[in-house]
PDB file of C-alpha atoms in Angstrom:
ATOM      1  CA  MET E   1     -11.506 -27.094   0.574  1.00  0.00           C
ATOM      2  CA  SER E   2     -15.106 -26.703   1.784  1.00  0.00           C
ATOM      3  CA  LYS E   3     -15.988 -26.506   5.442  1.00  0.00           C
ATOM      4  CA  THR E   4     -17.380 -29.662   7.010  1.00  0.00           C
ATOM      5  CA  ALA E   5     -20.203 -30.106   9.497  1.00  0.00           C
ATOM      6  CA  VAL E   6     -21.265 -33.350  11.145  1.00  0.00           C
ATOM      7  CA  ALA E   7     -24.596 -33.885  12.893  1.00  0.00           C
ATOM      8  CA  PHE E   8     -25.142 -36.648  15.447  1.00  0.00           C
ATOM      9  CA  ARG E   9     -28.790 -37.700  15.157  1.00  0.00           C
ATOM     10  CA  HIS E  10     -30.530 -39.887  17.745  1.00  0.00           C
ATOM     11  CA  VAL E  11     -33.996 -40.212  16.190  1.00  0.00           C
ATOM     12  CA  ALA E  12     -34.794 -39.554  12.536  1.00  0.00           C
ATOM     13  CA  PHE E  13     -37.377 -36.821  13.047  1.00  0.00           C
ATOM     14  CA  GLU E  14     -35.166 -34.727  15.351  1.00  0.00           C
ATOM     15  CA  ASP E  15     -32.954 -33.547  12.523  1.00  0.00           C
ATOM     16  CA  LEU E  16     -31.136 -30.350  11.541  1.00  0.00           C
ATOM     17  CA  GLY E  17     -34.386 -28.657  10.543  1.00  0.00           C
ATOM     18  CA  SER E  18     -33.801 -25.003   9.696  1.00  0.00           C
ATOM     19  CA  LEU E  19     -30.071 -25.454  10.349  1.00  0.00           C
ATOM     20  CA  ALA E  20     -29.649 -27.452   7.128  1.00  0.00           C
ATOM     21  CA  PRO E  21     -30.209 -24.567   4.669  1.00  0.00           C
ATOM     22  CA  ILE E  22     -28.164 -22.218   6.875  1.00  0.00           C
ATOM     23  CA  LEU E  23     -25.175 -24.550   6.792  1.00  0.00           C
ATOM     24  CA  ALA E  24     -25.531 -25.011   3.038  1.00  0.00           C
ATOM     25  CA  ALA E  25     -25.638 -21.244   2.503  1.00  0.00           C
ATOM     26  CA  LEU E  26     -22.479 -20.842   4.603  1.00  0.00           C
ATOM     27  CA  GLY E  27     -20.624 -23.372   2.471  1.00  0.00           C
ATOM     28  CA  TYR E  28     -20.618 -26.388   4.775  1.00  0.00           C
ATOM     29  CA  GLU E  29     -20.576 -29.939   3.461  1.00  0.00           C
ATOM     30  CA  VAL E  30     -22.907 -31.684   5.918  1.00  0.00           C
ATOM     31  CA  THR E  31     -22.819 -35.324   7.020  1.00  0.00           C
ATOM     32  CA  THR E  32     -25.461 -36.790   9.322  1.00  0.00           C
ATOM     33  CA  LEU E  33     -24.464 -39.771  11.454  1.00  0.00           C
ATOM     34  CA  ASP E  34     -27.034 -41.829  13.334  1.00  0.00           C
ATOM     35  CA  ALA E  35     -25.652 -42.315  16.843  1.00  0.00           C
ATOM     36  CA  GLY E  36     -25.700 -45.957  17.845  1.00  0.00           C
ATOM     37  CA  CYS E  37     -25.737 -47.102  14.221  1.00  0.00           C
ATOM     38  CA  ASP E  38     -22.992 -45.194  12.400  1.00  0.00           C
ATOM     39  CA  ASP E  39     -19.359 -44.789  13.444  1.00  0.00           C
ATOM     40  CA  ILE E  40     -19.228 -41.572  15.458  1.00  0.00           C
ATOM     41  CA  THR E  41     -15.670 -42.034  16.678  1.00  0.00           C
ATOM     42  CA  GLY E  42     -13.785 -41.688  13.397  1.00  0.00           C
ATOM     43  CA  PRO E  43     -11.985 -38.698  11.881  1.00  0.00           C
ATOM     44  CA  ILE E  44     -15.043 -37.483   9.964  1.00  0.00           C
ATOM     45  CA  ALA E  45     -16.606 -36.374  13.263  1.00  0.00           C
ATOM     46  CA  ARG E  46     -13.417 -35.730  15.189  1.00  0.00           C
ATOM     47  CA  GLU E  47     -11.978 -33.393  12.559  1.00  0.00           C
ATOM     48  CA  ALA E  48     -15.188 -31.689  11.398  1.00  0.00           C
ATOM     49  CA  ASP E  49     -15.154 -27.908  11.380  1.00  0.00           C
ATOM     50  CA  LEU E  50     -18.507 -27.980  13.187  1.00  0.00           C
ATOM     51  CA  LEU E  51     -20.243 -30.679  15.223  1.00  0.00           C
ATOM     52  CA  ILE E  52     -23.968 -30.506  15.974  1.00  0.00           C
ATOM     53  CA  VAL E  53     -25.290 -32.963  18.565  1.00  0.00           C
ATOM     54  CA  LEU E  54     -29.060 -33.194  18.221  1.00  0.00           C
ATOM     55  CA  GLY E  55     -31.811 -34.210  20.614  1.00  0.00           C
ATOM     56  CA  GLY E  56     -33.313 -37.561  21.512  1.00  0.00           C
ATOM     57  CA  PRO E  57     -35.447 -39.403  24.065  1.00  0.00           C
ATOM     58  CA  ILE E  58     -32.637 -41.072  26.032  1.00  0.00           C
ATOM     59  CA  GLY E  59     -30.700 -39.616  28.958  1.00  0.00           C
ATOM     60  CA  VAL E  60     -27.030 -38.769  29.370  1.00  0.00           C
ATOM     61  CA  TYR E  61     -27.017 -41.105  32.380  1.00  0.00           C
ATOM     62  CA  ASP E  62     -28.212 -44.045  30.213  1.00  0.00           C
ATOM     63  CA  ALA E  63     -24.720 -44.956  28.949  1.00  0.00           C
ATOM     64  CA  GLU E  64     -24.901 -48.434  30.476  1.00  0.00           C
ATOM     65  CA  ALA E  65     -27.950 -49.222  28.354  1.00  0.00           C
ATOM     66  CA  TYR E  66     -26.733 -47.179  25.363  1.00  0.00           C
ATOM     67  CA  PRO E  67     -22.914 -47.506  25.289  1.00  0.00           C
ATOM     68  CA  PHE E  68     -22.498 -45.164  22.311  1.00  0.00           C
ATOM     69  CA  LEU E  69     -23.287 -42.262  24.650  1.00  0.00           C
ATOM     70  CA  ALA E  70     -19.851 -42.708  26.230  1.00  0.00           C
ATOM     71  CA  ASP E  71     -18.257 -42.399  22.785  1.00  0.00           C
ATOM     72  CA  GLU E  72     -20.249 -39.246  22.078  1.00  0.00           C
ATOM     73  CA  LYS E  73     -19.223 -37.691  25.353  1.00  0.00           C
ATOM     74  CA  ALA E  74     -15.542 -38.553  24.818  1.00  0.00           C
ATOM     75  CA  LEU E  75     -15.567 -36.984  21.356  1.00  0.00           C
ATOM     76  CA  ILE E  76     -17.294 -33.871  22.681  1.00  0.00           C
ATOM     77  CA  GLN E  77     -14.675 -33.593  25.432  1.00  0.00           C
ATOM     78  CA  ASN E  78     -11.899 -33.719  22.841  1.00  0.00           C
ATOM     79  CA  ARG E  79     -13.556 -31.000  20.795  1.00  0.00           C
ATOM     80  CA  ILE E  80     -14.001 -28.792  23.857  1.00  0.00           C
ATOM     81  CA  VAL E  81     -10.317 -29.166  24.714  1.00  0.00           C
ATOM     82  CA  ASN E  82      -9.499 -28.050  21.165  1.00  0.00           C
ATOM     83  CA  ASP E  83     -12.106 -25.244  21.216  1.00  0.00           C
ATOM     84  CA  ALA E  84     -13.592 -26.880  18.116  1.00  0.00           C
ATOM     85  CA  PRO E  85     -17.035 -25.453  17.228  1.00  0.00           C
ATOM     86  CA  THR E  86     -19.711 -27.607  18.831  1.00  0.00           C
ATOM     87  CA  LEU E  87     -23.453 -27.025  19.138  1.00  0.00           C
ATOM     88  CA  GLY E  88     -25.547 -29.185  21.450  1.00  0.00           C
ATOM     89  CA  ILE E  89     -29.337 -29.157  21.255  1.00  0.00           C
ATOM     90  CA  CYS E  90     -31.535 -30.687  23.991  1.00  0.00           C
ATOM     91  CA  LEU E  91     -29.872 -34.083  24.656  1.00  0.00           C
ATOM     92  CA  GLY E  92     -26.875 -32.653  22.806  1.00  0.00           C
ATOM     93  CA  ALA E  93     -26.680 -29.706  25.209  1.00  0.00           C
ATOM     94  CA  GLN E  94     -26.873 -32.110  28.143  1.00  0.00           C
ATOM     95  CA  LEU E  95     -24.015 -34.163  26.679  1.00  0.00           C
ATOM     96  CA  VAL E  96     -21.915 -31.009  26.307  1.00  0.00           C
ATOM     97  CA  ALA E  97     -22.701 -29.997  29.898  1.00  0.00           C
ATOM     98  CA  SER E  98     -21.866 -33.483  31.169  1.00  0.00           C
ATOM     99  CA  ALA E  99     -18.613 -33.486  29.196  1.00  0.00           C
ATOM    100  CA  LEU E 100     -17.723 -30.316  31.103  1.00  0.00           C
ATOM    101  CA  GLY E 101     -18.443 -31.980  34.443  1.00  0.00           C
ATOM    102  CA  ALA E 102     -21.958 -30.675  35.106  1.00  0.00           C
ATOM    103  CA  GLU E 103     -24.724 -32.822  36.549  1.00  0.00           C
ATOM    104  CA  VAL E 104     -27.573 -34.024  34.328  1.00  0.00           C
ATOM    105  CA  ALA E 105     -30.694 -35.401  36.007  1.00  0.00           C
ATOM    106  CA  PRO E 106     -34.465 -35.657  35.560  1.00  0.00           C
ATOM    107  CA  GLY E 107     -36.133 -32.295  36.067  1.00  0.00           C
ATOM    108  CA  PRO E 108     -39.098 -31.591  38.339  1.00  0.00           C
ATOM    109  CA  VAL E 109     -41.510 -31.608  35.383  1.00  0.00           C
ATOM    110  CA  LYS E 110     -41.514 -32.402  31.691  1.00  0.00           C
ATOM    111  CA  GLU E 111     -41.307 -29.132  29.811  1.00  0.00           C
ATOM    112  CA  ILE E 112     -43.211 -29.623  26.553  1.00  0.00           C
ATOM    113  CA  GLY E 113     -44.722 -26.768  24.587  1.00  0.00           C
ATOM    114  CA  PHE E 114     -44.020 -23.207  23.534  1.00  0.00           C
ATOM    115  CA  ALA E 115     -42.860 -20.550  26.002  1.00  0.00           C
ATOM    116  CA  PRO E 116     -40.469 -17.572  25.944  1.00  0.00           C
ATOM    117  CA  LEU E 117     -37.036 -17.564  27.532  1.00  0.00           C
ATOM    118  CA  ASP E 118     -35.732 -15.349  30.305  1.00  0.00           C
ATOM    119  CA  LEU E 119     -32.470 -14.048  28.869  1.00  0.00           C
ATOM    120  CA  THR E 120     -29.564 -13.220  31.144  1.00  0.00           C
ATOM    121  CA  THR E 121     -27.421 -10.146  30.531  1.00  0.00           C
ATOM    122  CA  ALA E 122     -24.968 -12.380  28.670  1.00  0.00           C
ATOM    123  CA  GLY E 123     -27.805 -13.928  26.686  1.00  0.00           C
ATOM    124  CA  ALA E 124     -29.198 -10.550  25.667  1.00  0.00           C
ATOM    125  CA  ALA E 125     -25.752  -9.654  24.302  1.00  0.00           C
ATOM    126  CA  SER E 126     -25.467 -12.940  22.379  1.00  0.00           C
ATOM    127  CA  PRO E 127     -27.214 -14.312  19.266  1.00  0.00           C
ATOM    128  CA  LEU E 128     -30.018 -15.397  21.613  1.00  0.00           C
ATOM    129  CA  ARG E 129     -31.211 -11.792  21.644  1.00  0.00           C
ATOM    130  CA  HIS E 130     -33.181 -12.660  18.498  1.00  0.00           C
ATOM    131  CA  LEU E 131     -35.401 -14.841  20.707  1.00  0.00           C
ATOM    132  CA  ALA E 132     -36.373 -12.122  23.188  1.00  0.00           C
ATOM    133  CA  GLY E 133     -40.099 -12.478  23.826  1.00  0.00           C
ATOM    134  CA  VAL E 134     -40.437 -15.333  21.327  1.00  0.00           C
ATOM    135  CA  PRO E 135     -42.240 -18.511  22.499  1.00  0.00           C
ATOM    136  CA  VAL E 136     -39.705 -21.207  21.566  1.00  0.00           C
ATOM    137  CA  LEU E 137     -40.260 -24.962  21.527  1.00  0.00           C
ATOM    138  CA  HIS E 138     -39.393 -26.884  24.697  1.00  0.00           C
ATOM    139  CA  TRP E 139     -39.407 -30.685  24.731  1.00  0.00           C
ATOM    140  CA  HIS E 140     -37.424 -32.302  27.531  1.00  0.00           C
ATOM    141  CA  GLY E 141     -37.610 -33.996  30.904  1.00  0.00           C
ATOM    142  CA  ASP E 142     -33.963 -33.853  31.975  1.00  0.00           C
ATOM    143  CA  VAL E 143     -32.042 -30.745  32.994  1.00  0.00           C
ATOM    144  CA  ALA E 144     -28.332 -29.948  33.119  1.00  0.00           C
ATOM    145  CA  GLY E 145     -26.396 -27.880  35.611  1.00  0.00           C
ATOM    146  CA  LEU E 146     -24.313 -24.954  34.427  1.00  0.00           C
ATOM    147  CA  PRO E 147     -20.720 -26.091  33.804  1.00  0.00           C
ATOM    148  CA  VAL E 148     -18.025 -24.251  35.716  1.00  0.00           C
ATOM    149  CA  GLY E 149     -16.591 -21.536  33.484  1.00  0.00           C
ATOM    150  CA  ALA E 150     -19.624 -21.385  31.197  1.00  0.00           C
ATOM    151  CA  ASP E 151     -21.994 -18.439  30.829  1.00  0.00           C
ATOM    152  CA  ARG E 152     -25.689 -18.976  31.437  1.00  0.00           C
ATOM    153  CA  LEU E 153     -27.615 -17.351  28.592  1.00  0.00           C
ATOM    154  CA  ALA E 154     -31.256 -18.167  29.317  1.00  0.00           C
ATOM    155  CA  SER E 155     -33.635 -19.890  31.704  1.00  0.00           C
ATOM    156  CA  THR E 156     -37.294 -20.721  32.263  1.00  0.00           C
ATOM    157  CA  VAL E 157     -39.222 -21.464  35.444  1.00  0.00           C
ATOM    158  CA  ALA E 158     -38.951 -25.211  34.812  1.00  0.00           C
ATOM    159  CA  CYS E 159     -35.323 -25.187  33.662  1.00  0.00           C
ATOM    160  CA  HIS E 160     -32.736 -22.836  35.127  1.00  0.00           C
ATOM    161  CA  ASN E 161     -30.166 -23.630  32.427  1.00  0.00           C
ATOM    162  CA  GLN E 162     -31.874 -23.256  29.055  1.00  0.00           C
ATOM    163  CA  ALA E 163     -28.748 -22.117  27.224  1.00  0.00           C
ATOM    164  CA  PHE E 164     -25.059 -21.771  27.985  1.00  0.00           C
ATOM    165  CA  SER E 165     -21.853 -20.988  26.153  1.00  0.00           C
ATOM    166  CA  LEU E 166     -18.166 -21.556  26.670  1.00  0.00           C
ATOM    167  CA  GLY E 167     -16.420 -18.912  24.625  1.00  0.00           C
ATOM    168  CA  SER E 168     -17.742 -18.305  21.129  1.00  0.00           C
ATOM    169  CA  ASN E 169     -17.330 -21.859  19.815  1.00  0.00           C
ATOM    170  CA  ILE E 170     -19.261 -24.007  22.314  1.00  0.00           C
ATOM    171  CA  LEU E 171     -23.026 -23.527  22.656  1.00  0.00           C
ATOM    172  CA  GLY E 172     -25.667 -25.598  24.420  1.00  0.00           C
ATOM    173  CA  LEU E 173     -29.380 -25.032  23.787  1.00  0.00           C
ATOM    174  CA  GLN E 174     -31.871 -26.980  25.889  1.00  0.00           C
ATOM    175  CA  PHE E 175     -34.740 -25.718  23.725  1.00  0.00           C
ATOM    176  CA  HIS E 176     -35.287 -26.314  19.998  1.00  0.00           C
ATOM    177  CA  ALA E 177     -34.461 -23.303  17.834  1.00  0.00           C
ATOM    178  CA  GLU E 178     -33.813 -25.604  14.872  1.00  0.00           C
ATOM    179  CA  VAL E 179     -37.369 -26.901  14.536  1.00  0.00           C
ATOM    180  CA  ASP E 180     -39.490 -25.382  11.801  1.00  0.00           C
ATOM    181  CA  PRO E 181     -42.868 -24.996  13.530  1.00  0.00           C
ATOM    182  CA  VAL E 182     -44.737 -26.118  10.410  1.00  0.00           C
ATOM    183  CA  VAL E 183     -42.458 -28.096   8.103  1.00  0.00           C
ATOM    184  CA  GLY E 184     -41.576 -31.368   9.831  1.00  0.00           C
ATOM    185  CA  PHE E 185     -43.302 -30.582  13.132  1.00  0.00           C
ATOM    186  CA  GLU E 186     -45.977 -33.192  12.483  1.00  0.00           C
ATOM    187  CA  ARG E 187     -43.242 -35.838  12.640  1.00  0.00           C
ATOM    188  CA  TRP E 188     -42.505 -34.709  16.202  1.00  0.00           C
ATOM    189  CA  LEU E 189     -46.149 -35.074  17.174  1.00  0.00           C
ATOM    190  CA  ILE E 190     -46.247 -38.583  15.707  1.00  0.00           C
ATOM    191  CA  GLY E 191     -42.842 -39.680  16.997  1.00  0.00           C
ATOM    192  CA  HIS E 192     -43.538 -38.478  20.533  1.00  0.00           C
ATOM    193  CA  ALA E 193     -47.179 -39.644  20.621  1.00  0.00           C
ATOM    194  CA  CYS E 194     -46.649 -41.890  23.664  1.00  0.00           C
ATOM    195  CA  GLU E 195     -44.843 -39.149  25.587  1.00  0.00           C
ATOM    196  CA  LEU E 196     -47.595 -36.644  24.801  1.00  0.00           C
ATOM    197  CA  ALA E 197     -50.275 -39.083  25.938  1.00  0.00           C
ATOM    198  CA  SER E 198     -48.369 -39.817  29.153  1.00  0.00           C
ATOM    199  CA  ALA E 199     -48.040 -36.088  29.861  1.00  0.00           C
ATOM    200  CA  ARG E 200     -51.715 -35.533  28.971  1.00  0.00           C
ATOM    201  CA  ILE E 201     -50.802 -33.013  26.281  1.00  0.00           C
ATOM    202  CA  ASP E 202     -53.181 -32.663  23.343  1.00  0.00           C
ATOM    203  CA  PRO E 203     -51.236 -32.688  20.039  1.00  0.00           C
ATOM    204  CA  ARG E 204     -53.968 -30.535  18.511  1.00  0.00           C
ATOM    205  CA  GLU E 205     -53.111 -27.727  20.907  1.00  0.00           C
ATOM    206  CA  LEU E 206     -49.387 -27.987  20.161  1.00  0.00           C
ATOM    207  CA  ARG E 207     -50.091 -28.017  16.424  1.00  0.00           C
ATOM    208  CA  ALA E 208     -52.295 -24.939  16.684  1.00  0.00           C
ATOM    209  CA  THR E 209     -49.753 -23.058  18.816  1.00  0.00           C
ATOM    210  CA  ALA E 210     -46.943 -23.914  16.399  1.00  0.00           C
ATOM    211  CA  SER E 211     -48.992 -22.664  13.479  1.00  0.00           C
ATOM    212  CA  ARG E 212     -49.964 -19.463  15.290  1.00  0.00           C
ATOM    213  CA  HIS E 213     -46.358 -18.511  16.040  1.00  0.00           C
ATOM    214  CA  ALA E 214     -44.810 -20.023  12.905  1.00  0.00           C
ATOM    215  CA  SER E 215     -43.626 -16.837  11.236  1.00  0.00           C
ATOM    216  CA  ILE E 216     -41.854 -15.253  14.216  1.00  0.00           C
ATOM    217  CA  LEU E 217     -40.480 -18.611  15.413  1.00  0.00           C
ATOM    218  CA  ARG E 218     -38.977 -19.421  12.030  1.00  0.00           C
ATOM    219  CA  GLU E 219     -37.437 -15.971  11.596  1.00  0.00           C
ATOM    220  CA  ALA E 220     -36.015 -15.720  15.129  1.00  0.00           C
ATOM    221  CA  GLY E 221     -34.643 -19.264  15.199  1.00  0.00           C
ATOM    222  CA  ARG E 222     -32.863 -18.847  11.891  1.00  0.00           C
ATOM    223  CA  ALA E 223     -31.436 -15.472  12.943  1.00  0.00           C
ATOM    224  CA  LEU E 224     -29.993 -17.009  16.126  1.00  0.00           C
ATOM    225  CA  LEU E 225     -28.443 -19.983  14.376  1.00  0.00           C
ATOM    226  CA  LEU E 226     -27.100 -17.966  11.452  1.00  0.00           C
ATOM    227  CA  GLU E 227     -25.425 -15.363  13.664  1.00  0.00           C
ATOM    228  CA  TRP E 228     -23.835 -18.003  15.882  1.00  0.00           C
ATOM    229  CA  CYS E 229     -22.503 -19.958  12.896  1.00  0.00           C
ATOM    230  CA  GLU E 230     -21.129 -16.799  11.291  1.00  0.00           C
ATOM    231  CA  GLY E 231     -19.279 -15.926  14.505  1.00  0.00           C
ATOM    232  CA  LEU E 232     -17.410 -19.226  14.820  1.00  0.00           C
ATOM    233  CA  ARG E 233     -13.633 -19.280  14.962  1.00  0.00           C
ATOM    234  CA  LEU E 234     -12.725 -22.382  12.979  1.00  0.00           C
ATOM    235  CA  ARG E 235      -9.649 -24.338  14.028  1.00  0.00           C
ATOM    236  CA  PRO E 236      -7.054 -25.606  11.507  1.00  0.00           C
ATOM    237  CA  ARG E 237      -7.224 -29.211  12.686  1.00  0.00           C
ATOM    238  CA  LEU E 238      -8.318 -31.129  15.754  1.00  0.00           C
ATOM    239  CA  VAL E 239      -5.576 -32.886  17.703  1.00  0.00           C
ATOM    240  CA  GLU E 240      -5.779 -35.495  20.397  1.00  0.00           C
ATOM    241  CA  SER E 241      -5.006 -33.665  23.621  1.00  0.00           C
ATOM    242  CA  THR E 242      -4.187 -34.818  27.122  1.00  0.00           C
ATOM    243  CA  ARG E 243      -4.230 -31.340  28.630  1.00  0.00           C
ATOM    244  CA  PHE E 244      -7.569 -32.036  30.265  1.00  0.00           C
ATOM    245  CA  ALA E 245      -7.558 -35.821  30.225  1.00  0.00           C
ATOM    246  CA  ASN E 246      -9.882 -35.958  33.230  1.00  0.00           C
ATOM    247  CA  LEU E 247     -12.388 -33.470  31.852  1.00  0.00           C
ATOM    248  CA  GLY E 248     -15.812 -34.612  32.981  1.00  0.00           C
ATOM    249  CA  LYS E 249     -14.423 -37.706  34.744  1.00  0.00           C
ATOM    250  CA  ALA E 250     -13.320 -36.473  38.141  1.00  0.00           C
ATOM    251  CA  PRO E 251     -15.990 -34.984  40.403  1.00  0.00           C
ATOM    252  CA  VAL E 252     -16.563 -31.415  39.332  1.00  0.00           C
ATOM    253  CA  THR E 253     -18.775 -28.975  41.165  1.00  0.00           C
ATOM    254  CA  SER E 254     -21.175 -27.415  38.690  1.00  0.00           C
ATOM    255  CA  LYS E 255     -23.383 -24.462  39.362  1.00  0.00           C
ATOM    256  CA  PRO E 256     -26.870 -25.405  40.627  1.00  0.00           C
ATOM    257  CA  LEU E 257     -29.399 -26.996  38.314  1.00  0.00           C
TER     258      LEU E 257
END
């Protein structure tokens, strides 16, 4: 039986990117579900060997306006309890952090553009070491606190929690290692045109920066994602668990944003 991976997508252009060929090469059968449109609560997502929760323009705290966010968070909580491999990117990382009880809130500034990460000691010893000195893509306004028990892997001046892990199977990336800086990046510039205009960011500058760093960005991002995927400890089967029934529900003190 082949391995299965499910991706939760929130907007069409924020897709698996460079992760897609990596997963195919590793033998995963990949299914993409559009959150809010497709059923994300069924066994296909619950029992997947790997779940990837992608980015999007809404906030974790918008569940009243977008009720499917509560379903996403509940499924993520169940996977965390089972130590089922889960990767959260941008909004996905914030959902993982929130599922672990950490606070998610608007940050002091919108962080949009390319800039290197400051790796922690744990980050430098993790697959993120491939990104040392590499200007990665940032595109977010919200920030998440560090969940209790998780390891902080990277930060920037604008966002203290750029990456975190809980064991080897749970990883949250606030930045976008999955984006190919050339192939598909134009869709980001078009899809986020209003946000760029509001932030007074010239898409021509972003396009030029992406092109200038394309080779190293593509190589480093793929190396990170490939190494993390290869190091996963797959579980035989997810089970519904009540061990941590209140995970993320009761007030939990997270480390500072």
